[in-house]
XYZ file of C-alpha atoms in Angstrom:
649
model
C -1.289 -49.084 -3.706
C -5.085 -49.457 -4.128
C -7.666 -47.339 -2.429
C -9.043 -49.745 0.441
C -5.007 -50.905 1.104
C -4.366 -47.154 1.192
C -7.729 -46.312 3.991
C -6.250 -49.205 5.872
C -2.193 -47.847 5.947
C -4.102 -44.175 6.753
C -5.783 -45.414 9.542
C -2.853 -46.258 11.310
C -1.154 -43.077 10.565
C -1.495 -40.324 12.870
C -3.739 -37.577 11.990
C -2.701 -33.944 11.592
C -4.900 -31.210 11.344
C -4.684 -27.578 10.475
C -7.408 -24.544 11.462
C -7.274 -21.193 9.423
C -10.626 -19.792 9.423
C -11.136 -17.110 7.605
C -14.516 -15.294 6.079
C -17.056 -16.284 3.080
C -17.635 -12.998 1.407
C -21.362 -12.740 -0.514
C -21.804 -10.928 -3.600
C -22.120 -12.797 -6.945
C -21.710 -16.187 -5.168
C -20.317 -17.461 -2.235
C -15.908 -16.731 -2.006
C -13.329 -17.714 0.330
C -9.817 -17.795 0.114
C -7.386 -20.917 0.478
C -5.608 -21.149 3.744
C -1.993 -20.384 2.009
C 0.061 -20.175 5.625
C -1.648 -23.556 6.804
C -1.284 -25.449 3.301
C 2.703 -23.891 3.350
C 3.606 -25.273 6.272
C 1.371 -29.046 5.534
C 3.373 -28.855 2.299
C 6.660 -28.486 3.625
C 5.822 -31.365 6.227
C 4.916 -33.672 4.232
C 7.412 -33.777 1.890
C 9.526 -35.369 4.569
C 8.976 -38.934 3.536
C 9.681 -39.454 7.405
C 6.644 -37.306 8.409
C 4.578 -38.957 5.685
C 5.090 -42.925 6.860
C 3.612 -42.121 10.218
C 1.095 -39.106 9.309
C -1.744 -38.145 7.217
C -3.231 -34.616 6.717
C -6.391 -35.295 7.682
C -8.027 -31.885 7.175
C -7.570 -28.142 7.106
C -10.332 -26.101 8.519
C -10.910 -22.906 6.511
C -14.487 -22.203 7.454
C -15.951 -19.994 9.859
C -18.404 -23.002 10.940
C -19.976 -23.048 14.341
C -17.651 -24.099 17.061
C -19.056 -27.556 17.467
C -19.225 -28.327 14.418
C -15.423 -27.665 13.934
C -14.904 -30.065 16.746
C -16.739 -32.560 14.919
C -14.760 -32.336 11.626
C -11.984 -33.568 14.034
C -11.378 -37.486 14.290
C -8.629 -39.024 16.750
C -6.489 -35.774 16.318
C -2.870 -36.514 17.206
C -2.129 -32.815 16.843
C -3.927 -29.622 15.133
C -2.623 -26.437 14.173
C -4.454 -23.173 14.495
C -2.689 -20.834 12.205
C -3.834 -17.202 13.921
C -4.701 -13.428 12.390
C -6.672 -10.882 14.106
C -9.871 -12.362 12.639
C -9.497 -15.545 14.259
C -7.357 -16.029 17.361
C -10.771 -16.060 19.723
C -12.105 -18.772 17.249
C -9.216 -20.313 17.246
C -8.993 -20.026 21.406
C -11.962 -21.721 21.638
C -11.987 -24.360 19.423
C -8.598 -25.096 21.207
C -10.205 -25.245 24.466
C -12.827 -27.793 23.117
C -10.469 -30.096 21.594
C -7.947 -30.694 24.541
C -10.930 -31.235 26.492
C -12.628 -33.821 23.871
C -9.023 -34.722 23.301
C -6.827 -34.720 25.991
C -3.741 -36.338 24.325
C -3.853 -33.972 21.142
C -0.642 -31.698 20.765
C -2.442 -28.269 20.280
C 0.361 -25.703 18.245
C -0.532 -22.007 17.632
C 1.324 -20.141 14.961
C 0.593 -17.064 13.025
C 0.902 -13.094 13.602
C -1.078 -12.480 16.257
C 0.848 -14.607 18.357
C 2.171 -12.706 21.209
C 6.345 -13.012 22.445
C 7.407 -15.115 24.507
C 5.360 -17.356 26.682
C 2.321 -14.951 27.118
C 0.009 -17.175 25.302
C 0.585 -20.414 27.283
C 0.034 -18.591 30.245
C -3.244 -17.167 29.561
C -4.400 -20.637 27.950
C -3.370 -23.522 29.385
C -4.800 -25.977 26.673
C -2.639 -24.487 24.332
C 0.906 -26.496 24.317
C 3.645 -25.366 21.583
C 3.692 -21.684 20.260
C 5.939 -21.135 17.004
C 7.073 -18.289 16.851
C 7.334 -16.503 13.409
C 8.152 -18.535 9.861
C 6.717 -21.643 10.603
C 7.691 -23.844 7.602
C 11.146 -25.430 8.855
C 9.976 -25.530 12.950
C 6.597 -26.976 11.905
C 8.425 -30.007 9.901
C 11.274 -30.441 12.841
C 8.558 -30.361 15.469
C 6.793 -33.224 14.028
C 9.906 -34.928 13.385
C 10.476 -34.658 17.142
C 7.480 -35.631 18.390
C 7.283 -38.571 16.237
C 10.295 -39.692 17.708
C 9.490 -38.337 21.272
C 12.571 -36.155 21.071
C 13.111 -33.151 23.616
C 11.463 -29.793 21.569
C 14.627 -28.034 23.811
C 16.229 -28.568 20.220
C 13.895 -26.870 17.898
C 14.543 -23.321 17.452
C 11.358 -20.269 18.214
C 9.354 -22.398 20.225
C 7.652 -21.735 23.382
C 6.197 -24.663 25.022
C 4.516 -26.630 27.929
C 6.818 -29.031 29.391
C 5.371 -32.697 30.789
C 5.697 -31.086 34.405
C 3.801 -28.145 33.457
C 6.207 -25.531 33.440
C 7.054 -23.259 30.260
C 10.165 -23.049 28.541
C 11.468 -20.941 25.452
C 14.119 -22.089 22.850
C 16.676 -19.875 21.292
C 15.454 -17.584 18.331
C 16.962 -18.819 14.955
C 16.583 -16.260 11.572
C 15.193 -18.055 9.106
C 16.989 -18.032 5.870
C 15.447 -21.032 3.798
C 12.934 -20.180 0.642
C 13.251 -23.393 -1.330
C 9.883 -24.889 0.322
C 7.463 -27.094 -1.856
C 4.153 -25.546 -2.789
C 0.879 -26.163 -1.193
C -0.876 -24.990 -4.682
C 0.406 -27.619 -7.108
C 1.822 -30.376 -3.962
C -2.135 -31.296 -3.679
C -2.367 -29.666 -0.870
C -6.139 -28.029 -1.374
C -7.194 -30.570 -3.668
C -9.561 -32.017 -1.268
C -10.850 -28.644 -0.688
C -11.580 -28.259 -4.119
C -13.342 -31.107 -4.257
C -15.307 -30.923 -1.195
C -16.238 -26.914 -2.203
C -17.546 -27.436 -5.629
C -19.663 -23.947 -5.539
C -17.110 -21.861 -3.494
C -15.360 -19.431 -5.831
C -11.951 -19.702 -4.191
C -9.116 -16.644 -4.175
C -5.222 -17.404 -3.502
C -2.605 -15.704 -2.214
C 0.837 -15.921 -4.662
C 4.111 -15.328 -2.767
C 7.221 -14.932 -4.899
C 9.513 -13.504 -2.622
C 9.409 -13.227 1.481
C 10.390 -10.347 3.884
C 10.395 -6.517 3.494
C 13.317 -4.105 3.018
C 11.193 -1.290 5.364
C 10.798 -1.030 8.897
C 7.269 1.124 9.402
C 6.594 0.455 13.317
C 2.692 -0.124 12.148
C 3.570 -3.162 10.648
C 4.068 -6.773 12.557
C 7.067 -6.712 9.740
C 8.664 -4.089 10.347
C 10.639 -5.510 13.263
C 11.938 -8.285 11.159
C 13.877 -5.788 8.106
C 15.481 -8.091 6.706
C 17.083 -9.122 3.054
C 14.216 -10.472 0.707
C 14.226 -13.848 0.080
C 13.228 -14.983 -3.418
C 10.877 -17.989 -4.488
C 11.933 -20.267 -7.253
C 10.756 -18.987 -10.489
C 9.661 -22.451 -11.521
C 7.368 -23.061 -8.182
C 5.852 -19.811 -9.280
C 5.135 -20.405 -12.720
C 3.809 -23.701 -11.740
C 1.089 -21.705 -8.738
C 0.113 -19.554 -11.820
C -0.870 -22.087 -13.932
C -2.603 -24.176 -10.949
C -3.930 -20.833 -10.345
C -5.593 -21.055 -13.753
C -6.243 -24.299 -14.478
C -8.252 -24.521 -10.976
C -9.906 -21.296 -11.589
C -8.800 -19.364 -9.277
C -10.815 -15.826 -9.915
C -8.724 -13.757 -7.651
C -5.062 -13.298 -6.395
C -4.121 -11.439 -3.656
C -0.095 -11.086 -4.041
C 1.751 -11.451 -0.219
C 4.568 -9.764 -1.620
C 5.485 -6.237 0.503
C 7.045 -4.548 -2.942
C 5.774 -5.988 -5.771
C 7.616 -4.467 -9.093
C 10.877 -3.867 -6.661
C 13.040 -6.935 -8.674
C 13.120 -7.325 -12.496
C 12.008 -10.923 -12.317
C 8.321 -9.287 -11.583
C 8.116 -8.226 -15.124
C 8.536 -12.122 -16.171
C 5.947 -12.977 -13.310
C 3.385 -10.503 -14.446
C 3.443 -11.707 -17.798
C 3.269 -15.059 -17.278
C -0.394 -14.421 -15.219
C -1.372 -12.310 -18.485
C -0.492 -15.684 -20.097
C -2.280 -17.497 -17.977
C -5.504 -15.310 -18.231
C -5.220 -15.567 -21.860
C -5.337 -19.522 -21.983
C -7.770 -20.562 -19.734
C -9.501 -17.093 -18.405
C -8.314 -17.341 -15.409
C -7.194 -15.678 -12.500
C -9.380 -12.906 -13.420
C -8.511 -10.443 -11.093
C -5.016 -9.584 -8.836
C -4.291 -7.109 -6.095
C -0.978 -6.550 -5.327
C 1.222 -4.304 -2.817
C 3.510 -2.222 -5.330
C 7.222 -1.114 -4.483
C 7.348 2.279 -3.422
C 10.853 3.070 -5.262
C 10.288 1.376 -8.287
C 8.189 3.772 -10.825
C 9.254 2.811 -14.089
C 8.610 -0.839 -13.185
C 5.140 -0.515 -11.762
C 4.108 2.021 -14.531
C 4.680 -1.237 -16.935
C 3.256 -3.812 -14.699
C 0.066 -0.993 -14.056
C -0.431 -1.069 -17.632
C 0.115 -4.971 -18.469
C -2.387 -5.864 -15.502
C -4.682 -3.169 -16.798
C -4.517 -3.767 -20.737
C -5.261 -7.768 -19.195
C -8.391 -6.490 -17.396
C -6.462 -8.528 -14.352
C -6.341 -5.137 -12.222
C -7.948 -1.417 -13.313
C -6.316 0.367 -10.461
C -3.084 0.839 -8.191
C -2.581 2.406 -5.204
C 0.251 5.148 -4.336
C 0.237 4.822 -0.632
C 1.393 7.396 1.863
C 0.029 6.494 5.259
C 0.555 10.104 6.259
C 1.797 13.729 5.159
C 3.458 15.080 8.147
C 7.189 14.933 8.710
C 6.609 14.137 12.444
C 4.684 10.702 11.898
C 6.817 9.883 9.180
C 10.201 10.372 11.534
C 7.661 8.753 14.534
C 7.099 5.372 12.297
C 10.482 5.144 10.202
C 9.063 5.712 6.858
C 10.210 8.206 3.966
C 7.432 9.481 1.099
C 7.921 10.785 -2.245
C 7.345 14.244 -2.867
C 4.222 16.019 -3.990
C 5.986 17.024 -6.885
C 6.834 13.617 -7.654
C 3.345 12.066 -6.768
C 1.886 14.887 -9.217
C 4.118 14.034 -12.272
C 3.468 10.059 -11.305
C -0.778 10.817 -10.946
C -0.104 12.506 -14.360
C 1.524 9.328 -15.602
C -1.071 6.826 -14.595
C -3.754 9.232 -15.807
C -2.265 9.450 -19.567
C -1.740 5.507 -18.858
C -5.793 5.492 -18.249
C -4.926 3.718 -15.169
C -7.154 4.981 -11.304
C -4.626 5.404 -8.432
C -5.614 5.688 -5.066
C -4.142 6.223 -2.165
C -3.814 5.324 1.552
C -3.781 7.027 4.985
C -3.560 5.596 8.412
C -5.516 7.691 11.168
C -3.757 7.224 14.334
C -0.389 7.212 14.193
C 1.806 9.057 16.540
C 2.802 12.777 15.859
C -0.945 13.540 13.627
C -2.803 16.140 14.725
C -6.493 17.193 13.252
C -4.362 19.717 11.750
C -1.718 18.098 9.947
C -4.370 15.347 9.208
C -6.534 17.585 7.071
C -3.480 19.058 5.886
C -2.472 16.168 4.242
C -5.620 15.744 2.601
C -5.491 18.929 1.049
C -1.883 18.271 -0.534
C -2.610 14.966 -1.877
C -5.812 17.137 -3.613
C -3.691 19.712 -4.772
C -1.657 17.552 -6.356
C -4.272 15.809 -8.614
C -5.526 12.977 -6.398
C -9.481 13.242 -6.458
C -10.123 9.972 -6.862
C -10.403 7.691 -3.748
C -7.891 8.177 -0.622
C -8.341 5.451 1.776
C -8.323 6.280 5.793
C -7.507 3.526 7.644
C -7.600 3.071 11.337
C -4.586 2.698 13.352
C -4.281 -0.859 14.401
C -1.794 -2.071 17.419
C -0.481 -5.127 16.075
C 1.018 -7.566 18.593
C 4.284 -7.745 16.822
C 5.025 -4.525 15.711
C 7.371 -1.729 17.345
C 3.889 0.734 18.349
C 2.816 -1.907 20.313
C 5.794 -2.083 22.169
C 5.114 -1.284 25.995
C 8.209 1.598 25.600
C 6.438 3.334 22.361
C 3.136 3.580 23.261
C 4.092 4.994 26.405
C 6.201 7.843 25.071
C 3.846 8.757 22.438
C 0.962 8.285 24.857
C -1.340 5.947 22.588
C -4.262 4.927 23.716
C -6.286 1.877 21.772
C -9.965 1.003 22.051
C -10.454 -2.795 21.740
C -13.184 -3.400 19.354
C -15.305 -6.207 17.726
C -13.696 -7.525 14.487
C -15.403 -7.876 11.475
C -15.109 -7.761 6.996
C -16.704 -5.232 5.539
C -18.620 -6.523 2.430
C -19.112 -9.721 4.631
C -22.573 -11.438 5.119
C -24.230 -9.100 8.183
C -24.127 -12.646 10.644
C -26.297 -12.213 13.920
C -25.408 -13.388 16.928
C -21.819 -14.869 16.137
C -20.786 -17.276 18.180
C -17.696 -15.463 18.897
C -16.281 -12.217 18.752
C -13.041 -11.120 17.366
C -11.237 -7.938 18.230
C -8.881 -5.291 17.098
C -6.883 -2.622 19.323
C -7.980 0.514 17.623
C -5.841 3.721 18.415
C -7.790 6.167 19.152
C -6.184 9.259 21.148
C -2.209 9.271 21.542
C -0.240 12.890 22.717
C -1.085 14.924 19.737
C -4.569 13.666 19.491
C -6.945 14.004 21.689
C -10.178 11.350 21.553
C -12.365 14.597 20.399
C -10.037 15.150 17.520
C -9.762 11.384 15.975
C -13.426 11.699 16.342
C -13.516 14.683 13.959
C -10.805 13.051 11.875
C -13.340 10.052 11.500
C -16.380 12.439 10.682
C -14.716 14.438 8.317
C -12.942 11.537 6.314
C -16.723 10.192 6.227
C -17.710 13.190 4.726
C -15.030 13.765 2.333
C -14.924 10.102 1.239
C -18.354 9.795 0.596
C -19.126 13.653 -1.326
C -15.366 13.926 -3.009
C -13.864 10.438 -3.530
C -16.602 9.091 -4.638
C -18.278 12.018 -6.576
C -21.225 13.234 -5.621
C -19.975 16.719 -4.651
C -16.554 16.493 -6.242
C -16.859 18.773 -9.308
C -18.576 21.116 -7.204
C -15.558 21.401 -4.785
C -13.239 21.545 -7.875
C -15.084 24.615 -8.914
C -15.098 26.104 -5.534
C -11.447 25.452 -5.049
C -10.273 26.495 -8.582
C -12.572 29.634 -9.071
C -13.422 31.140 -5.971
C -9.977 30.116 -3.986
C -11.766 28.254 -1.289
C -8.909 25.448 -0.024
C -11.027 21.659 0.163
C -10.952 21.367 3.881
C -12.539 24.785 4.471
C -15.536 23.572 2.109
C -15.894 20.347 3.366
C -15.513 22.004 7.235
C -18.645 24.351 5.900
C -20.414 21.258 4.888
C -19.848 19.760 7.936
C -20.500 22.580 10.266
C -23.963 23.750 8.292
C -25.761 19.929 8.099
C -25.267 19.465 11.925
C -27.260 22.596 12.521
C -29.690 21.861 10.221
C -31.041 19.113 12.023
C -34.130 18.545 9.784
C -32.825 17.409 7.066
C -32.025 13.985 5.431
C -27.987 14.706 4.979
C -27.980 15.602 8.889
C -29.908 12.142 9.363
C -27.730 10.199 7.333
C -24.133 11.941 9.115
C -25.572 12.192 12.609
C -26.007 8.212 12.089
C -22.169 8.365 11.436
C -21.013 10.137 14.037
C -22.617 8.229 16.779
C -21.230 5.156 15.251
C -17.595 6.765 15.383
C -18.549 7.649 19.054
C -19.525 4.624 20.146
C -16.457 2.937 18.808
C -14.686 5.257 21.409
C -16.914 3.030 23.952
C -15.722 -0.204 22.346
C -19.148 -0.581 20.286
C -18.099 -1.653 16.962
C -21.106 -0.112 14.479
C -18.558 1.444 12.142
C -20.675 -0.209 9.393
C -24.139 0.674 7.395
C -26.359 -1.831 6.685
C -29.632 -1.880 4.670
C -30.915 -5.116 3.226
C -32.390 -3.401 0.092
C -28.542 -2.724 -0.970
C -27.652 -6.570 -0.107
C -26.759 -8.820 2.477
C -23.367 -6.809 2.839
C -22.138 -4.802 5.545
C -20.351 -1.505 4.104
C -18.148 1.130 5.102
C -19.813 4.433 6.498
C -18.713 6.385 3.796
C -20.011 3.449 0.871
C -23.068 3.562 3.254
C -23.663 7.249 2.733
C -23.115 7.323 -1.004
C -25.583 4.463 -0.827
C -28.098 6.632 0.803
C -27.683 9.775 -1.135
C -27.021 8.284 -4.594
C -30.851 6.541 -4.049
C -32.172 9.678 -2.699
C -30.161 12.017 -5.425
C -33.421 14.436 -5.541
C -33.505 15.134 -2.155
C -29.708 15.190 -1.628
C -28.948 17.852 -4.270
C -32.044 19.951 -2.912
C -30.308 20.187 0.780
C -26.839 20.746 -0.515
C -28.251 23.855 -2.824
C -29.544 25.062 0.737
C -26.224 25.320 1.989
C -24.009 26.108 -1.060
C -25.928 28.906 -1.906
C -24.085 30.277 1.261
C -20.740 29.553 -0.123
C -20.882 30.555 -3.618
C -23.224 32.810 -3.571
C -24.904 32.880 -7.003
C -28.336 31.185 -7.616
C -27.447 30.632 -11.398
C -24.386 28.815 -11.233
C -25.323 26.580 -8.328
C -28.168 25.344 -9.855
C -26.272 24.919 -13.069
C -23.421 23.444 -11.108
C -25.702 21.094 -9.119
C -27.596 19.680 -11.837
C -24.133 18.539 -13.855
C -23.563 16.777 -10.805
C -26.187 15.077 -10.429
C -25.854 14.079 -14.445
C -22.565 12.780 -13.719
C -22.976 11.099 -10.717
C -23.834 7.312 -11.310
C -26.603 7.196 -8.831
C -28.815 3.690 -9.012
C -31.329 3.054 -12.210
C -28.974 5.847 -14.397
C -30.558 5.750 -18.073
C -28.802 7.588 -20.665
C -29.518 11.280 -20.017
C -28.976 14.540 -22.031
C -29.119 17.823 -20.022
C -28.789 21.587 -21.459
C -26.085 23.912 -19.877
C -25.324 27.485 -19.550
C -21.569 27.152 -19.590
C -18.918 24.566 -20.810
C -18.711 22.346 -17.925
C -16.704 19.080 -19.618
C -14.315 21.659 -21.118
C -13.410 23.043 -17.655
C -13.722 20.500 -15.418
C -11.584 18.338 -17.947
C -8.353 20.885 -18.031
C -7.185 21.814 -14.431
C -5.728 24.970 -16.409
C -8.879 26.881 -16.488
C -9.849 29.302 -13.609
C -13.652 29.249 -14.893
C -16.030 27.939 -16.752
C -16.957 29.830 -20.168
C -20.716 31.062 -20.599
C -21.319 28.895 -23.443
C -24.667 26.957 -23.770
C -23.613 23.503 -24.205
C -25.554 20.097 -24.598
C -23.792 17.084 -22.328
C -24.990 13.677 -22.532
C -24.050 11.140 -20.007
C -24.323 7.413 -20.775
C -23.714 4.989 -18.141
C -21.699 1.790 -18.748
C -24.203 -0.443 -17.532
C -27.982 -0.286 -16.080
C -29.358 -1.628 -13.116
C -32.768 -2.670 -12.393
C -32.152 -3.346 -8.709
C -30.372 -1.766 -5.876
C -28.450 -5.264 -4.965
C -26.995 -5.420 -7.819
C -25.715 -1.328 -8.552
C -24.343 -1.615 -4.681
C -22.152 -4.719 -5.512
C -20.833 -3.581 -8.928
C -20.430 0.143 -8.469
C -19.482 0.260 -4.759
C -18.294 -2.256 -3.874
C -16.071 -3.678 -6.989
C -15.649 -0.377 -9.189
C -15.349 2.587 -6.271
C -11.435 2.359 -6.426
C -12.010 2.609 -10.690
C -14.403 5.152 -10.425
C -17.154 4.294 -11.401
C -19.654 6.054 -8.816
C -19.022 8.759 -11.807
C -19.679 8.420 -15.696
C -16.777 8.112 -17.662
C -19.072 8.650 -20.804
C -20.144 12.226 -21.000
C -19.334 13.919 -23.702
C -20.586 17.921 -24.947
C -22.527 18.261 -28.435
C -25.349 16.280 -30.116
């Protein structure tokens, strides 16, 4: 069929549109990431020759535009589909709104995970018409089927709908089972996007398997435990090389246990492959299996020898037996987190590792607590703190859980960090923050918040980390008590920069409490980005490393008590520390810091003068730059400290 036949068979086709807005991150060029769930479900669709002869995909909407132009991108719709996360059901809302009003005839259909049960959503909008509720592949294809035909929708399974007469019905919930769907990727599906985004560097998500074998009752999966379904092994060999032949410079892998089947060996190699050919993907990020060791210690140090990943993550979400019996999850044990720490470490592979603040059963006790073990056990390189997010679909949000464990959320304005810092958006998104529930009082998540600024910002990412070390390991003072000292000293000291800097921080974590979202630092001399608090303090101090380590010798001298070794101690920090415009640097010491910082064995440094040159990997000639590379891409691989110092000439 030639082109202008083809435009003139199209025309008369009905046109079906799909909206999955999601952010353009800055930093080294514009990014975005294909809409995967919108492209799935257009794939499946249209590879019913049925749907095909009497529809066209006219367009998926993937960009935050504003709202009217959206609307405008929209010609003659005969239905659109708004595919909806947490950072974009109000866009998605509104844009709805606008097009049954410009377009009173178009079948509106919202999907996605913040989708509420039941019928809640047609009530509180009534230009929305069909919800689908969960997996939308197979529904999506027999709703279109059934409209095209003007069939009764009392047939398709998981809907919720608008009937002519205005009243709202629900079909019967039906368990997906099917996996053998067509792919988006190499179907065509984001071809035109491609085309039409020549400059956007675009990211993809890879699924190889769906569902989860866990039930945490943080996650809008956990609900649905369920036997994993597997992908065909050819459709994902074939997204891996579109993946690389499009190049595609990052993957973010949906999987929930990546490394949990034997197949993901095969997988893993065949992106190495891939990389190899065409150098591309260049980067992946993937959610490991929890149970699986011996597999992710291989697939660790394939995607690391590759340069496609540099770090993994080991995540426990909390330390205390109460939140873990509260949520449904099991952890390892310390012991087996140490010996696996030690692994990656002889592997020369960064772990870090993930908390949620929030969850039912924590107390600023057993919070802290936690800290300290994973610290004990080895892990001082970055430990995540997340907040505690009420999902629609998972069990905490449940009207019955949150009442017995007293939770209490704080609905705040949604945003990316390391996003563009927009003005004035057009519309706001929103997340229900936990922030007090029966063991945690609003006044203690607020000193959780402060002190995992604090800690995240001085230990995770270096700048007072060997100088806790020392404290811990020679003078027996636990990490929480010197951090606590820190903490308590700087906030009566109110003249000085560090008390500027974390008096900033805590009224942003109190006014979150009010529902004013300012949980972010931004300073247009570090880039148009907006970062987390604790990226925003290491920002501050790194740039101001003079004045930082002046104030903290103020205080320290309190805890160690020795003018000789915290001035020796402070000024190996500071050597150490990859603070903005680091030049190669040699530095005379009065004991053998390298020697005893490197083995954990040692209960003190040796009196031993000792030369130490530090050489950093890479230097910066502008702040922009150092924020974006060191920050924001190499914080979870360290490198906010030298790697390269070494004793001797």
């Amino acid at each position: 069929m030639n082109k202008a036949i083809k435009k003139i068979a199209d025309a008369k086709k009905n046109n079906i549109y799909f909206v999955q807005i999601g952010d353009v991150f800055s930093g080294g060029g514009e990014s975005a990431y294909l809409p995967y769930a919108a492209g799935a479900i257009a794939a499946q669709a249209f590879s019913n020759s049925e749907i095909s002869a009497k529809s066209r995909l006219a367009d998926i909407l993937f960009r935050r535009l504003p709202l009217a132009e959206s609307l405008a991108i929209l010609k003659l719709p005969f239905l659109v589909g708004f595919s909806s996360y947490v950072w974009n059901y109000e866009y998605n809302k509104r844009l709805a709104a606008l097009v049954k009003k410009a377009y009173p005839d178009c079948v509106t259909v919202f999907g996605g995970h913040n989708i509420p049960n039941g019928c809640a959503l047609l009530e509180e909008c009534g230009f929305v018409d069909i919800v689908i509720h969960g997996e939308g592949e197979e529904v999506f294809e027999k709703l279109l089927l059934t409209l095209n035909r003007d069939g009764d929708l009392s047939d398709i399974p998981n809907l919720s709908y608008r009937k002519p007469c205005g009243e709202l019905a629900e079909t019967r919930r039906e368990k997906i089972i099917g996996c053998d769907y067509p792919s988006p990727y190499t179907g065509g599906i984001f071809d035109k996007i491609l085309c039409d985004n020549p400059d956007t560097l675009f990211s993809a998500i890879l699924e190889t398997n769906r569902g989860c074998v866990n039930n945490c009752a943080f996650c809008d999966w956990g609900p649905h435990k369920d036997k994993v379904r597997l992908f065909n092994m050819e459709r994902i060999k074939g997204d891996i090389e579109w993946f690389s032949e499009n190049k595609i410079e990052y993957i973010w892998g949906a999987d929930a246990n990546f490394g949990q089947f034997d197949r993901d060996l095969q997988i893993t190699q065949w992106l190495i492959n891939a990389k190899a050919k065409n150098g591309y993907p260049k980067r992946i990020k993937v959610n490991y299996a929890k149970n699986r060791h011996e597999n992710v210690l291989k697939l660790t140090g394939w995607f690391a020898k590759a340069d496609l990943s540099k770090s993994t993550t080991v995540s426990f979400q909390s330390l205390s037996p109460e939140v873990l019996k509260n949520i449904g999850r099991s952890n390892m044990t310390m012991e087996s987190f140490s010996k696996l720490l030690d692994e990656y470490r002889k592997s020369g592979i960064p772990t870090y590792t993930e908390l949620i603040l929030g969850l039912p059963g924590e107390t600023f006790e057993s919070f802290t607590r936690g800290i300290e073990m994973l610290l004990d056990s080895g892990q001082h390189s970055i430990i995540e703190v997340y907040d505690c997010e009420l999902l629609p679909k998972s069990a905490l949000a449940a009207p019955a859980y949150k009442s017995k464990h007293a939770i209490r959320t704080v609905k705040l304005p949604f945003f990316q960090y390391h996003t563009c810092a927009a003005e004035d958006e057009e519309v706001t998104e929103f997340s229900d923050i936990v922030v007090e529930t029966a063991t945690m009082p609003v006044e203690d998540w607020i000193r959780c918040k402060m002190f995992t600024a604090v800690f995240q910002s001085l230990h995770c990412m270096g700048l007072l980390r060997n100088v806790a070390v020392y404290a811990h390991r020679s003078l027996s003072i636990p990490y929480v008590t010197f951090y606590q000292s820190f903490i308590e000293w700087f906030f009566s000291h109110q003249d000085t920069f560090i008390n500027e800097v974390f008096s900033g921080i805590l009224d942003s974590i109190r006014k979150a409490v009010e529902g004013i979202n300012c949980q972010f630092y931004y300073d247009a001399k570090f880039g148009d980005v907006r970062w987390t608090l604790d990226e925003g303090a290491f920002l501050r101090f790194s740039s101001e490393i003079d004045v930082f380590m002046s104030e903290v010798g103020d205080w320290l001298i309190t805890i160690i008590e020795d003018d000789e070794i915290v001035g020796e101690l402070l000024k190996y920090q500071k050597l150490i520390v990859n603070h903005p415009f680091k030049k190669e640097t040699r530095e005379s010491f009065k004991f053998n810091f390298p020697s005893y910082f490197a083995d954990d064995k040692l209960s003190a440094p040796q009196r031993q003068k000792t030369l130490v040159t530090a050489v950093p990997e890479r230097e910066f000639d502008n702040l922009p730059d150092y924020a974006r590379e060191i920050v924001w891409y190499g914080k979870r691989i360290k490198k906010t400290v030298l790697e390269n110092v070494r004793e001797g000439e």
